[in-house]
Each structure stands twice: as C-alpha cells, then as structure tokens.
Amino acid sequence: MGLNVGRKGQAKTTVTASNTARAMGSGQLEVFATPAMVALMEQAAVNSLALPVGQSSVGTSLTIKHSAATPLGANVFATAELVEINRRQLVFSVEVCDEAGQIGLGMHERFIIDIEPFLAKTQTRKQGM
C-alpha cells in the first residue's frame, strides 16, 4: 500500500459566504465555520493517501479544537500528518492555519475500505427504511 507514518497531505480554501458559520447553520457570524474546518481537515488527510484502485477511506472519528475566528476573504490551510497505522486504521494529526496563525487542531481517524463491498453493505441499510 505504500503508507508510512509521517506522510503528509494538505488542503486549502478561502473563506467565502458559502463556508461561513451563518451559511452552514453553525452560528450567526460571517466567519469560517467549524463544519467547514472539519471538512478541510478530512480533505487534507484524504489528500495524503494514494490508495490502490478499488480502495478508498472513510472518516470514523474526529476530535478538534477550533481556537480562532477567520474572516471573509482570508485563506485557510490544513495539514494532516499520518501518525499511526494499525492495519486498515489510520490516525492523523491535523493543524489548520489562516494567514495570521493557527486556528484549529485535531486528531482524525480513517479506515481503508474496499469500495464495492462497502457500498453493497451500505445499500442494505435501505432495507430498514
């Protein structure tokens, strides 16, 4: 698979009206939303992976701290570092910064999955509806 502890991935975005707390329903202010920061953290982790055809990864856990507000127009950057591998379980340390400094930290867990069996199992959840 070629995954090693220390592998890094990055993701970036700009704060726009569509990823503010007001737009995402997580608050009333026009600042970078916590749900948008979470998505950026996950994107950075996914960007660190180069999985074989037929495999992907799914997020299963995320513990974060959103420590500073970022205004409209500012750029936001996330860096994820793979810190632990336990078979198909991957654990990342993630840091998020804007141009003024750190705005968030977290630990993110993902699992490597085989796409077809995963989607087939997911479809069985419809039967309970």
Coordinates of N, CA, C and O in Angstrom, one line a residue:
M1 N 0.8 -1.2 0.0 CA 0.0 0.0 0.0 C 0.9 1.3 0.0 O 0.4 2.3 -0.5
G2 N 2.1 1.2 0.6 CA 3.0 2.3 0.5 C 2.7 3.4 1.5 O 3.1 4.6 1.3
L3 N 1.9 3.1 2.5 CA 1.6 4.2 3.6 C 2.7 4.1 4.7 O 3.0 3.0 5.1
N4 N 3.2 5.2 5.0 CA 4.2 5.3 6.1 C 3.8 6.4 7.1 O 3.3 7.4 6.7
V5 N 4.1 6.1 8.4 CA 3.9 7.2 9.4 C 4.8 8.4 8.9 O 5.9 8.2 8.4
G6 N 4.3 9.6 9.1 CA 5.0 10.8 8.7 C 4.5 11.4 7.4 O 4.8 12.5 7.0
R7 N 3.7 10.6 6.6 CA 3.2 11.0 5.3 C 2.2 12.2 5.6 O 1.5 12.2 6.6
K8 N 2.3 13.2 4.7 CA 1.5 14.4 4.9 C 0.6 14.7 3.7 O 1.0 14.4 2.6
G9 N -0.5 15.4 4.0 CA -1.4 15.9 3.0 C -1.8 17.3 3.4 O -1.8 17.7 4.5
Q10 N -2.2 18.1 2.4 CA -2.6 19.4 2.6 C -3.9 19.7 1.8 O -4.2 19.1 0.9
A11 N -4.6 20.7 2.3 CA -5.8 21.2 1.7 C -5.9 22.7 2.0 O -5.5 23.2 3.1
K12 N -6.5 23.5 1.1 CA -6.7 24.9 1.4 C -8.0 25.4 0.8 O -8.6 24.8 -0.1
T13 N -8.5 26.5 1.4 CA -9.7 27.1 0.9 C -9.6 28.6 1.2 O -8.7 29.1 2.0
T14 N -10.6 29.4 0.7 CA -10.7 30.8 1.0 C -12.1 30.9 1.7 O -13.1 30.3 1.3
V15 N -12.2 31.7 2.7 CA -13.4 32.0 3.4 C -14.3 32.8 2.5 O -14.0 33.9 2.1
T16 N -15.5 32.2 2.1 CA -16.5 32.9 1.3 C -17.8 32.8 2.0 O -17.9 32.1 3.0
A17 N -18.8 33.5 1.4 CA -20.1 33.5 2.1 C -20.7 32.0 2.2 O -21.4 31.8 3.1
S18 N -20.2 31.1 1.4 CA -20.8 29.7 1.4 C -20.2 28.8 2.5 O -20.8 27.8 2.8
N19 N -19.0 29.2 3.1 CA -18.5 28.4 4.2 C -18.4 29.1 5.5 O -17.5 28.8 6.3
T20 N -19.2 30.1 5.7 CA -19.3 30.8 7.0 C -20.2 30.0 7.9 O -21.1 29.2 7.5
A21 N -20.1 30.4 9.2 CA -21.0 29.8 10.2 C -22.4 30.2 9.9 O -23.3 29.3 10.0
R22 N -22.7 31.3 9.4 CA -24.1 31.7 9.1 C -24.6 30.8 8.0 O -25.7 30.3 8.1
A23 N -23.9 30.6 6.9 CA -24.3 29.8 5.8 C -24.5 28.4 6.1 O -25.4 27.7 5.6
M24 N -23.7 27.9 7.0 CA -23.7 26.4 7.3 C -24.6 26.1 8.5 O -24.7 24.9 8.9
G25 N -25.2 27.1 9.1 CA -26.1 26.9 10.2 C -25.4 26.6 11.5 O -26.1 26.1 12.5
S26 N -24.1 26.9 11.6 CA -23.4 26.6 12.9 C -23.2 27.8 13.7 O -22.5 27.8 14.7
G27 N -23.8 28.9 13.3 CA -23.7 30.2 14.1 C -24.3 31.3 13.2 O -24.9 31.0 12.2
Q28 N -24.2 32.5 13.7 CA -24.8 33.6 13.0 C -23.8 34.6 12.4 O -24.2 35.5 11.7
L29 N -22.5 34.3 12.6 CA -21.5 35.2 12.1 C -20.9 34.9 10.7 O -20.9 33.7 10.3
E30 N -20.4 35.9 10.0 CA -19.8 35.7 8.7 C -18.3 35.4 9.0 O -17.4 36.2 8.5
V31 N -18.0 34.3 9.6 CA -16.6 33.8 9.9 C -16.5 32.3 9.4 O -17.6 31.7 9.3
F32 N -15.3 31.8 9.2 CA -15.1 30.5 8.8 C -15.8 29.5 9.8 O -15.6 29.5 11.0
A33 N -16.7 28.7 9.2 CA -17.5 27.7 10.1 C -16.7 26.5 10.5 O -15.8 26.0 9.8
T34 N -17.0 26.1 11.7 CA -16.4 24.9 12.3 C -16.6 23.7 11.3 O -15.7 22.9 11.1
P35 N -17.9 23.5 10.8 CA -18.1 22.3 9.9 C -17.2 22.5 8.7 O -16.7 21.4 8.1
A36 N -16.9 23.7 8.2 CA -16.0 23.8 7.0 C -14.6 23.5 7.4 O -13.9 22.9 6.6
M37 N -14.2 23.8 8.6 CA -12.9 23.5 9.1 C -12.7 21.9 9.2 O -11.7 21.4 8.8
V38 N -13.7 21.3 9.7 CA -13.7 19.8 9.8 C -13.6 19.2 8.4 O -12.8 18.3 8.2
A39 N -14.3 19.7 7.4 CA -14.2 19.2 6.1 C -12.8 19.4 5.5 O -12.3 18.5 4.8
L40 N -12.2 20.5 5.8 CA -10.9 20.8 5.3 C -9.9 19.9 5.9 O -8.9 19.4 5.3
M41 N -10.0 19.6 7.2 CA -9.2 18.6 7.9 C -9.3 17.2 7.3 O -8.2 16.6 7.0
E42 N -10.5 16.8 7.0 CA -10.6 15.5 6.4 C -10.0 15.5 5.0 O -9.4 14.5 4.5
Q43 N -10.2 16.6 4.2 CA -9.7 16.7 2.9 C -8.1 16.6 2.9 O -7.5 15.9 2.1
A44 N -7.5 17.2 3.9 CA -6.0 17.1 4.0 C -5.6 15.7 4.2 O -4.6 15.2 3.6
A45 N -6.3 15.0 5.1 CA -6.0 13.6 5.4 C -6.2 12.7 4.1 O -5.3 11.9 3.8
V46 N -7.3 12.9 3.4 CA -7.5 12.1 2.2 C -6.4 12.5 1.2 O -6.0 11.6 0.5
N47 N -6.0 13.7 1.1 CA -5.0 14.1 0.1 C -3.6 13.5 0.4 O -2.8 13.5 -0.5
S48 N -3.4 13.0 1.6 CA -2.2 12.3 1.9 C -2.1 10.9 1.4 O -1.0 10.3 1.4
L49 N -3.3 10.4 1.0 CA -3.4 8.9 0.7 C -3.3 8.7 -0.8 O -3.8 9.5 -1.6
A50 N -2.6 7.6 -1.2 CA -2.6 7.2 -2.6 C -2.9 5.7 -2.6 O -2.1 4.8 -2.5
L51 N -4.2 5.4 -2.5 CA -4.7 4.0 -2.3 C -4.9 3.4 -3.7 O -5.1 4.0 -4.7
P52 N -4.7 2.0 -3.7 CA -4.9 1.3 -5.0 C -6.3 1.4 -5.5 O -7.3 1.7 -4.7
V53 N -6.5 1.2 -6.8 CA -7.8 1.2 -7.4 C -8.7 0.2 -6.7 O -8.2 -0.9 -6.3
G54 N -9.9 0.6 -6.4 CA -10.8 -0.3 -5.7 C -10.9 -0.1 -4.2 O -11.7 -0.7 -3.5
Q55 N -10.0 0.8 -3.7 CA -10.0 1.1 -2.3 C -10.2 2.6 -2.1 O -9.9 3.4 -3.0
S56 N -10.7 2.9 -0.9 CA -10.9 4.3 -0.5 C -10.7 4.4 1.0 O -10.3 3.4 1.6
S57 N -11.1 5.5 1.6 CA -11.0 5.6 3.0 C -12.3 6.3 3.5 O -12.8 7.1 2.7
V58 N -12.7 6.0 4.7 CA -13.8 6.7 5.3 C -13.4 7.3 6.7 O -12.7 6.6 7.4
G59 N -13.9 8.4 7.0 CA -13.7 9.0 8.3 C -14.5 8.4 9.3 O -15.7 8.1 9.1
T60 N -13.9 8.1 10.5 CA -14.7 7.4 11.5 C -14.7 8.2 12.9 O -15.5 8.0 13.7
S61 N -13.7 9.1 13.0 CA -13.6 9.8 14.3 C -12.8 11.1 14.0 O -11.9 11.1 13.2
L62 N -13.2 12.2 14.8 CA -12.5 13.4 14.7 C -12.7 14.2 16.0 O -13.8 14.4 16.4
T63 N -11.6 14.5 16.6 CA -11.6 15.3 17.8 C -10.9 16.6 17.5 O -9.7 16.6 17.0
I64 N -11.6 17.8 17.6 CA -11.0 19.0 17.2 C -11.1 20.1 18.2 O -11.9 20.0 19.1
K65 N -10.3 21.1 18.0 CA -10.5 22.4 18.7 C -10.4 23.5 17.7 O -9.4 23.6 16.9
H66 N -11.4 24.3 17.6 CA -11.4 25.5 16.7 C -11.2 26.7 17.6 O -12.0 27.1 18.4
S67 N -10.0 27.2 17.5 CA -9.5 28.2 18.5 C -9.5 29.7 18.1 O -9.2 30.5 18.9
A68 N -9.7 30.0 16.8 CA -9.7 31.4 16.4 C -10.6 31.5 15.2 O -10.8 30.6 14.4
A69 N -11.2 32.7 15.1 CA -12.2 33.0 14.0 C -11.4 33.6 12.8 O -10.4 34.3 13.0
T70 N -11.9 33.2 11.6 CA -11.2 33.7 10.4 C -12.3 34.4 9.6 O -13.3 33.9 9.3
P71 N -11.9 35.7 9.1 CA -12.9 36.5 8.4 C -13.0 36.1 6.9 O -12.2 35.4 6.4
L72 N -14.1 36.7 6.3 CA -14.3 36.5 4.9 C -13.1 37.0 4.1 O -12.4 38.0 4.5
G73 N -12.8 36.3 3.1 CA -11.6 36.6 2.2 C -10.3 36.1 2.6 O -9.4 36.1 1.8
A74 N -10.2 35.6 3.8 CA -8.9 35.0 4.3 C -8.7 33.6 3.7 O -9.7 32.9 3.4
N75 N -7.5 33.2 3.6 CA -7.1 31.9 3.1 C -6.9 31.0 4.4 O -6.3 31.4 5.4
V76 N -7.3 29.7 4.2 CA -7.2 28.7 5.3 C -6.5 27.5 4.8 O -6.8 27.0 3.7
F77 N -5.6 27.0 5.5 CA -4.7 25.9 5.1 C -4.8 24.8 6.2 O -4.6 25.1 7.4
A78 N -4.9 23.5 5.8 CA -4.9 22.4 6.7 C -3.8 21.5 6.3 O -3.5 21.2 5.1
T79 N -3.1 20.9 7.3 CA -2.0 19.9 7.1 C -2.3 18.7 8.0 O -2.5 18.9 9.2
A80 N -2.4 17.6 7.3 CA -2.6 16.3 8.1 C -1.4 15.5 8.0 O -0.8 15.3 6.9
E81 N -1.0 14.9 9.1 CA 0.2 14.0 9.2 C -0.2 12.7 9.7 O -0.9 12.6 10.8
L82 N 0.1 11.6 9.0 CA -0.2 10.3 9.4 C 0.7 9.9 10.6 O 1.9 9.9 10.4
V83 N 0.1 9.7 11.7 CA 0.9 9.4 12.9 C 0.8 8.0 13.4 O 1.6 7.6 14.3
E84 N -0.2 7.2 12.9 CA -0.3 5.8 13.4 C -1.1 5.0 12.3 O -2.0 5.5 11.7
I85 N -0.6 3.8 12.1 CA -1.2 2.8 11.2 C -1.4 1.5 12.0 O -0.4 1.0 12.5
N86 N -2.6 1.1 12.0 CA -3.0 -0.2 12.6 C -3.8 -1.0 11.6 O -5.0 -0.8 11.6
R87 N -3.2 -1.7 10.8 CA -3.8 -2.5 9.7 C -4.6 -1.5 8.8 O -3.9 -0.7 8.1
R88 N -5.9 -1.4 8.8 CA -6.6 -0.5 8.0 C -7.0 0.8 8.7 O -7.6 1.7 8.1
Q89 N -6.7 0.9 9.9 CA -7.0 2.1 10.7 C -5.8 3.1 10.5 O -4.6 2.7 10.8
L90 N -6.1 4.3 10.2 CA -5.1 5.4 10.0 C -5.5 6.5 11.0 O -6.6 6.9 11.0
V91 N -4.5 7.0 11.7 CA -4.7 8.2 12.6 C -3.8 9.3 12.1 O -2.6 9.2 11.9
F92 N -4.5 10.5 12.0 CA -3.8 11.7 11.6 C -3.9 12.8 12.6 O -4.9 12.9 13.3
S93 N -2.8 13.5 12.7 CA -2.7 14.8 13.5 C -3.0 15.9 12.5 O -2.3 15.9 11.4
V94 N -3.9 16.8 12.7 CA -4.3 17.8 11.8 C -4.1 19.2 12.4 O -4.6 19.4 13.5
E95 N -3.5 20.1 11.6 CA -3.4 21.5 12.1 C -4.0 22.4 11.0 O -3.8 22.1 9.8
V96 N -4.8 23.4 11.4 CA -5.4 24.3 10.5 C -4.9 25.7 10.8 O -4.9 26.1 12.0
C97 N -4.5 26.5 9.8 CA -4.0 27.9 10.0 C -4.6 28.8 9.0 O -5.0 28.4 7.9
D98 N -4.8 30.1 9.4 CA -5.1 31.1 8.4 C -3.8 31.9 8.3 O -2.7 31.5 8.8
E99 N -3.9 33.0 7.6 CA -2.6 33.8 7.3 C -2.1 34.4 8.6 O -0.9 34.8 8.7
A100 N -2.9 34.5 9.7 CA -2.4 35.1 11.0 C -1.9 34.0 11.9 O -1.3 34.4 12.9
G101 N -2.1 32.7 11.6 CA -1.6 31.7 12.5 C -2.6 30.5 12.7 O -3.6 30.4 11.9
Q102 N -2.4 29.7 13.7 CA -3.2 28.5 13.9 C -4.6 28.9 14.3 O -4.8 29.8 15.2
I103 N -5.6 28.2 13.7 CA -7.0 28.4 14.1 C -7.6 27.1 14.6 O -8.7 27.1 15.2
G104 N -6.9 25.9 14.4 CA -7.5 24.7 14.8 C -6.5 23.5 14.9 O -5.5 23.6 14.2
L105 N -6.8 22.6 15.7 CA -6.0 21.3 15.8 C -7.0 20.2 15.9 O -8.1 20.3 16.4
G106 N -6.5 19.0 15.6 CA -7.3 17.8 15.8 C -6.6 16.5 15.5 O -5.5 16.5 15.1
M107 N -7.3 15.5 15.9 CA -6.9 14.1 15.6 C -8.0 13.5 14.8 O -9.2 13.6 15.2
H108 N -7.7 12.8 13.7 CA -8.7 12.3 12.8 C -8.3 10.9 12.5 O -7.2 10.5 12.2
E109 N -9.4 10.0 12.5 CA -9.2 8.6 12.3 C -10.0 8.2 11.0 O -11.1 8.7 10.8
R110 N -9.3 7.5 10.1 CA -9.9 7.0 8.9 C -9.7 5.5 8.8 O -8.7 5.0 9.4
F111 N -10.5 4.8 8.1 CA -10.4 3.4 7.8 C -10.3 3.2 6.3 O -11.1 3.8 5.6
I112 N -9.4 2.3 5.9 CA -9.3 1.9 4.5 C -10.4 0.9 4.2 O -10.5 -0.1 5.0
I113 N -11.1 1.1 3.1 CA -12.2 0.2 2.8 C -12.0 -0.3 1.4 O -11.4 0.4 0.5
D114 N -12.6 -1.4 1.1 CA -12.7 -1.9 -0.3 C -14.1 -1.4 -0.8 O -15.1 -1.6 -0.2
I115 N -14.1 -0.6 -1.9 CA -15.2 0.2 -2.3 C -16.5 -0.7 -2.5 O -17.5 -0.4 -2.0
E116 N -16.4 -1.7 -3.4 CA -17.6 -2.4 -3.8 C -18.3 -3.1 -2.6 O -19.5 -2.9 -2.4
P117 N -17.6 -3.9 -1.7 CA -18.2 -4.5 -0.6 C -18.8 -3.4 0.4 O -19.9 -3.6 0.9
F118 N -18.1 -2.3 0.5 CA -18.5 -1.3 1.4 C -19.9 -0.7 0.9 O -20.8 -0.5 1.7
L119 N -19.9 -0.4 -0.4 CA -21.2 0.2 -0.9 C -22.3 -0.8 -0.9 O -23.5 -0.5 -0.7
A120 N -22.0 -2.1 -1.2 CA -23.0 -3.1 -1.1 C -23.6 -3.2 0.3 O -24.8 -3.3 0.5
K121 N -22.8 -3.2 1.3 CA -23.2 -3.2 2.7 C -24.0 -2.0 3.0 O -25.0 -2.1 3.7
T122 N -23.6 -0.9 2.5 CA -24.3 0.4 2.8 C -25.7 0.3 2.2 O -26.7 0.8 2.9
Q123 N -25.9 -0.3 1.1 CA -27.2 -0.4 0.4 C -28.2 -1.2 1.3 O -29.4 -1.0 1.3
T124 N -27.7 -2.2 2.1 CA -28.6 -3.0 2.9 C -29.2 -2.1 4.0 O -30.3 -2.5 4.5
R125 N -28.7 -1.0 4.3 CA -29.3 -0.1 5.3 C -30.6 0.5 4.8 O -31.5 0.9 5.6
K126 N -30.9 0.5 3.5 CA -32.1 0.9 2.9 C -33.3 0.0 3.3 O -34.4 0.4 3.4
Q127 N -32.9 -1.3 3.5 CA -34.0 -2.3 3.8 C -34.7 -2.0 5.1 O -35.8 -2.4 5.3
G128 N -34.0 -1.3 6.0 CA -34.6 -1.0 7.3 C -35.5 0.3 7.3 O -36.1 0.6 8.2
M129 N -35.6 0.9 6.1 CA -36.3 2.2 6.0 C -37.8 1.9 5.7 O -38.3 1.1 5.1

